[in-house]
């Protein structure tokens, strides 16, 4: 069983490297990187030229945790995307490059993107 899990993780890392090869975050259009674990979602806004994280938010953050308690995972991800868009608006960032981080674009990853679009971010 662990061999199957190792293979799945290795394939995700391969997709991640392939995506990062073509996708770069700049100061004008930073990279929105999304990570999905079994129980939580994490978003980061990264400027690759400066090598800096501009802002980050997750379902563990207190402001988001109060909103997502008792909701289903896809609903939690959509709320996270909307809250992240508000955080980016405070920093005057409207355009981002979406990095799905090697995950397939459906379910929670898609919900984060949809929530961010509804919040005002442009991909």
PDB file of C-alpha atoms in Angstrom:
ATOM      1  CA  UNK A   1       0.000   0.000   0.000  1.00  0.00           C
ATOM      2  CA  UNK A   2       2.791   2.453   0.768  1.00  0.00           C
ATOM      3  CA  UNK A   3       4.221   1.879  -2.704  1.00  0.00           C
ATOM      4  CA  UNK A   4       0.960   3.127  -4.219  1.00  0.00           C
ATOM      5  CA  UNK A   5       1.004   6.223  -1.977  1.00  0.00           C
ATOM      6  CA  UNK A   6       4.639   6.935  -2.807  1.00  0.00           C
ATOM      7  CA  UNK A   7       3.913   6.678  -6.528  1.00  0.00           C
ATOM      8  CA  UNK A   8       0.930   9.028  -6.216  1.00  0.00           C
ATOM      9  CA  UNK A   9       3.013  11.596  -4.312  1.00  0.00           C
ATOM     10  CA  UNK A  10       5.843  11.329  -6.825  1.00  0.00           C
ATOM     11  CA  UNK A  11       3.451  11.961  -9.721  1.00  0.00           C
ATOM     12  CA  UNK A  12       2.058  15.054  -7.977  1.00  0.00           C
ATOM     13  CA  UNK A  13       5.574  16.403  -7.437  1.00  0.00           C
ATOM     14  CA  UNK A  14       6.346  15.804 -11.111  1.00  0.00           C
ATOM     15  CA  UNK A  15       3.247  17.797 -12.118  1.00  0.00           C
ATOM     16  CA  UNK A  16       4.236  20.492  -9.622  1.00  0.00           C
ATOM     17  CA  UNK A  17       7.704  20.877 -11.174  1.00  0.00           C
ATOM     18  CA  UNK A  18       6.184  21.009 -14.648  1.00  0.00           C
ATOM     19  CA  UNK A  19       3.781  23.781 -13.622  1.00  0.00           C
ATOM     20  CA  UNK A  20       6.482  25.780 -11.820  1.00  0.00           C
ATOM     21  CA  UNK A  21       8.712  25.585 -14.897  1.00  0.00           C
ATOM     22  CA  UNK A  22       6.279  27.751 -16.860  1.00  0.00           C
ATOM     23  CA  UNK A  23       4.558  29.751 -14.108  1.00  0.00           C
ATOM     24  CA  UNK A  24       6.416  32.611 -12.382  1.00  0.00           C
ATOM     25  CA  UNK A  25       5.114  35.171  -9.926  1.00  0.00           C
ATOM     26  CA  UNK A  26       6.143  38.800 -10.299  1.00  0.00           C
ATOM     27  CA  UNK A  27       5.481  41.908  -8.223  1.00  0.00           C
ATOM     28  CA  UNK A  28       2.713  42.963 -10.649  1.00  0.00           C
ATOM     29  CA  UNK A  29       1.208  39.475 -10.952  1.00  0.00           C
ATOM     30  CA  UNK A  30       2.208  37.242  -8.016  1.00  0.00           C
ATOM     31  CA  UNK A  31       1.652  33.507  -7.935  1.00  0.00           C
ATOM     32  CA  UNK A  32      -1.319  32.221  -5.910  1.00  0.00           C
ATOM     33  CA  UNK A  33      -0.131  28.840  -4.651  1.00  0.00           C
ATOM     34  CA  UNK A  34      -2.749  26.490  -3.165  1.00  0.00           C
ATOM     35  CA  UNK A  35      -1.952  23.465  -1.021  1.00  0.00           C
ATOM     36  CA  UNK A  36      -4.510  20.869   0.010  1.00  0.00           C
ATOM     37  CA  UNK A  37      -4.031  18.463   2.876  1.00  0.00           C
ATOM     38  CA  UNK A  38      -6.564  15.911   4.071  1.00  0.00           C
ATOM     39  CA  UNK A  39      -8.065  18.301   6.591  1.00  0.00           C
ATOM     40  CA  UNK A  40      -7.036  21.875   5.666  1.00  0.00           C
ATOM     41  CA  UNK A  41      -6.362  24.262   2.769  1.00  0.00           C
ATOM     42  CA  UNK A  42      -3.527  26.773   2.507  1.00  0.00           C
ATOM     43  CA  UNK A  43      -3.073  29.752   0.135  1.00  0.00           C
ATOM     44  CA  UNK A  44       0.051  31.832  -0.403  1.00  0.00           C
ATOM     45  CA  UNK A  45       0.767  34.804  -2.619  1.00  0.00           C
ATOM     46  CA  UNK A  46       4.373  34.558  -3.799  1.00  0.00           C
ATOM     47  CA  UNK A  47       6.657  36.956  -5.675  1.00  0.00           C
ATOM     48  CA  UNK A  48       9.210  34.608  -7.260  1.00  0.00           C
ATOM     49  CA  UNK A  49      11.494  37.415  -8.462  1.00  0.00           C
ATOM     50  CA  UNK A  50      12.008  38.676  -4.899  1.00  0.00           C
ATOM     51  CA  UNK A  51      11.669  35.226  -3.356  1.00  0.00           C
ATOM     52  CA  UNK A  52       9.092  36.530  -0.882  1.00  0.00           C
ATOM     53  CA  UNK A  53       5.683  35.503   0.364  1.00  0.00           C
ATOM     54  CA  UNK A  54       3.405  38.542   0.190  1.00  0.00           C
ATOM     55  CA  UNK A  55       0.536  37.093   2.216  1.00  0.00           C
ATOM     56  CA  UNK A  56      -0.807  33.751   3.344  1.00  0.00           C
ATOM     57  CA  UNK A  57      -4.084  32.387   4.675  1.00  0.00           C
ATOM     58  CA  UNK A  58      -5.381  28.969   5.651  1.00  0.00           C
ATOM     59  CA  UNK A  59      -8.415  27.341   7.172  1.00  0.00           C
ATOM     60  CA  UNK A  60      -6.464  27.300  10.434  1.00  0.00           C
ATOM     61  CA  UNK A  61      -6.351  31.109  10.604  1.00  0.00           C
ATOM     62  CA  UNK A  62      -8.692  32.477  13.291  1.00  0.00           C
ATOM     63  CA  UNK A  63     -10.692  34.766  10.995  1.00  0.00           C
ATOM     64  CA  UNK A  64     -11.352  31.942   8.530  1.00  0.00           C
ATOM     65  CA  UNK A  65     -11.773  29.200  11.120  1.00  0.00           C
ATOM     66  CA  UNK A  66     -14.833  30.943  12.564  1.00  0.00           C
ATOM     67  CA  UNK A  67     -16.432  31.064   9.110  1.00  0.00           C
ATOM     68  CA  UNK A  68     -15.725  27.467   8.058  1.00  0.00           C
ATOM     69  CA  UNK A  69     -16.658  25.578  11.223  1.00  0.00           C
ATOM     70  CA  UNK A  70     -19.305  22.955  10.470  1.00  0.00           C
ATOM     71  CA  UNK A  71     -19.142  23.356   6.677  1.00  0.00           C
ATOM     72  CA  UNK A  72     -18.244  20.734   4.089  1.00  0.00           C
ATOM     73  CA  UNK A  73     -14.688  20.796   2.673  1.00  0.00           C
ATOM     74  CA  UNK A  74     -15.635  22.274  -0.720  1.00  0.00           C
ATOM     75  CA  UNK A  75     -17.634  25.028   0.988  1.00  0.00           C
ATOM     76  CA  UNK A  76     -14.668  25.701   3.278  1.00  0.00           C
ATOM     77  CA  UNK A  77     -12.380  26.037   0.261  1.00  0.00           C
ATOM     78  CA  UNK A  78     -14.721  28.514  -1.439  1.00  0.00           C
ATOM     79  CA  UNK A  79     -14.859  30.638   1.718  1.00  0.00           C
ATOM     80  CA  UNK A  80     -11.056  30.514   1.951  1.00  0.00           C
ATOM     81  CA  UNK A  81     -10.761  31.754  -1.642  1.00  0.00           C
ATOM     82  CA  UNK A  82     -13.148  34.645  -0.999  1.00  0.00           C
ATOM     83  CA  UNK A  83     -11.338  35.665   2.196  1.00  0.00           C
ATOM     84  CA  UNK A  84      -7.998  35.448   0.422  1.00  0.00           C
ATOM     85  CA  UNK A  85      -9.308  37.751  -2.317  1.00  0.00           C
ATOM     86  CA  UNK A  86     -10.237  40.292   0.387  1.00  0.00           C
ATOM     87  CA  UNK A  87      -6.734  40.032   1.825  1.00  0.00           C
ATOM     88  CA  UNK A  88      -5.249  40.638  -1.636  1.00  0.00           C
ATOM     89  CA  UNK A  89      -7.566  43.628  -2.176  1.00  0.00           C
ATOM     90  CA  UNK A  90      -6.161  45.202   0.996  1.00  0.00           C
ATOM     91  CA  UNK A  91      -2.700  44.908  -0.558  1.00  0.00           C
ATOM     92  CA  UNK A  92      -3.969  46.387  -3.875  1.00  0.00           C
ATOM     93  CA  UNK A  93      -3.433  43.147  -5.813  1.00  0.00           C
ATOM     94  CA  UNK A  94      -6.014  42.309  -8.471  1.00  0.00           C
ATOM     95  CA  UNK A  95      -4.216  39.959 -10.876  1.00  0.00           C
ATOM     96  CA  UNK A  96      -2.569  36.693  -9.873  1.00  0.00           C
ATOM     97  CA  UNK A  97      -1.196  33.601 -11.575  1.00  0.00           C
ATOM     98  CA  UNK A  98      -3.007  30.532 -10.195  1.00  0.00           C
ATOM     99  CA  UNK A  99      -0.711  27.672  -9.182  1.00  0.00           C
ATOM    100  CA  UNK A 100      -2.625  24.473  -8.464  1.00  0.00           C
ATOM    101  CA  UNK A 101       0.587  22.980  -7.040  1.00  0.00           C
ATOM    102  CA  UNK A 102       0.323  19.673  -8.928  1.00  0.00           C
ATOM    103  CA  UNK A 103      -3.209  18.934  -7.736  1.00  0.00           C
ATOM    104  CA  UNK A 104      -5.951  18.169 -10.234  1.00  0.00           C
ATOM    105  CA  UNK A 105      -8.177  21.200 -10.890  1.00  0.00           C
ATOM    106  CA  UNK A 106     -11.457  20.003  -9.396  1.00  0.00           C
ATOM    107  CA  UNK A 107     -13.120  19.808  -6.016  1.00  0.00           C
ATOM    108  CA  UNK A 108     -11.447  21.913  -3.353  1.00  0.00           C
ATOM    109  CA  UNK A 109      -8.789  23.393  -5.647  1.00  0.00           C
ATOM    110  CA  UNK A 110     -11.459  24.571  -8.070  1.00  0.00           C
ATOM    111  CA  UNK A 111     -13.559  25.916  -5.183  1.00  0.00           C
ATOM    112  CA  UNK A 112     -10.650  28.075  -3.953  1.00  0.00           C
ATOM    113  CA  UNK A 113     -10.236  29.478  -7.474  1.00  0.00           C
ATOM    114  CA  UNK A 114     -13.965  30.156  -7.821  1.00  0.00           C
ATOM    115  CA  UNK A 115     -14.114  31.865  -4.433  1.00  0.00           C
ATOM    116  CA  UNK A 116     -11.115  34.032  -5.292  1.00  0.00           C
ATOM    117  CA  UNK A 117     -12.682  35.019  -8.633  1.00  0.00           C
ATOM    118  CA  UNK A 118     -15.937  35.930  -6.900  1.00  0.00           C
ATOM    119  CA  UNK A 119     -13.912  37.973  -4.417  1.00  0.00           C
ATOM    120  CA  UNK A 120     -12.441  40.064  -7.246  1.00  0.00           C
ATOM    121  CA  UNK A 121      -9.162  38.378  -8.219  1.00  0.00           C
ATOM    122  CA  UNK A 122      -8.360  37.914 -11.901  1.00  0.00           C
ATOM    123  CA  UNK A 123      -6.414  34.908 -13.177  1.00  0.00           C
TER     124      UNK A 123
END
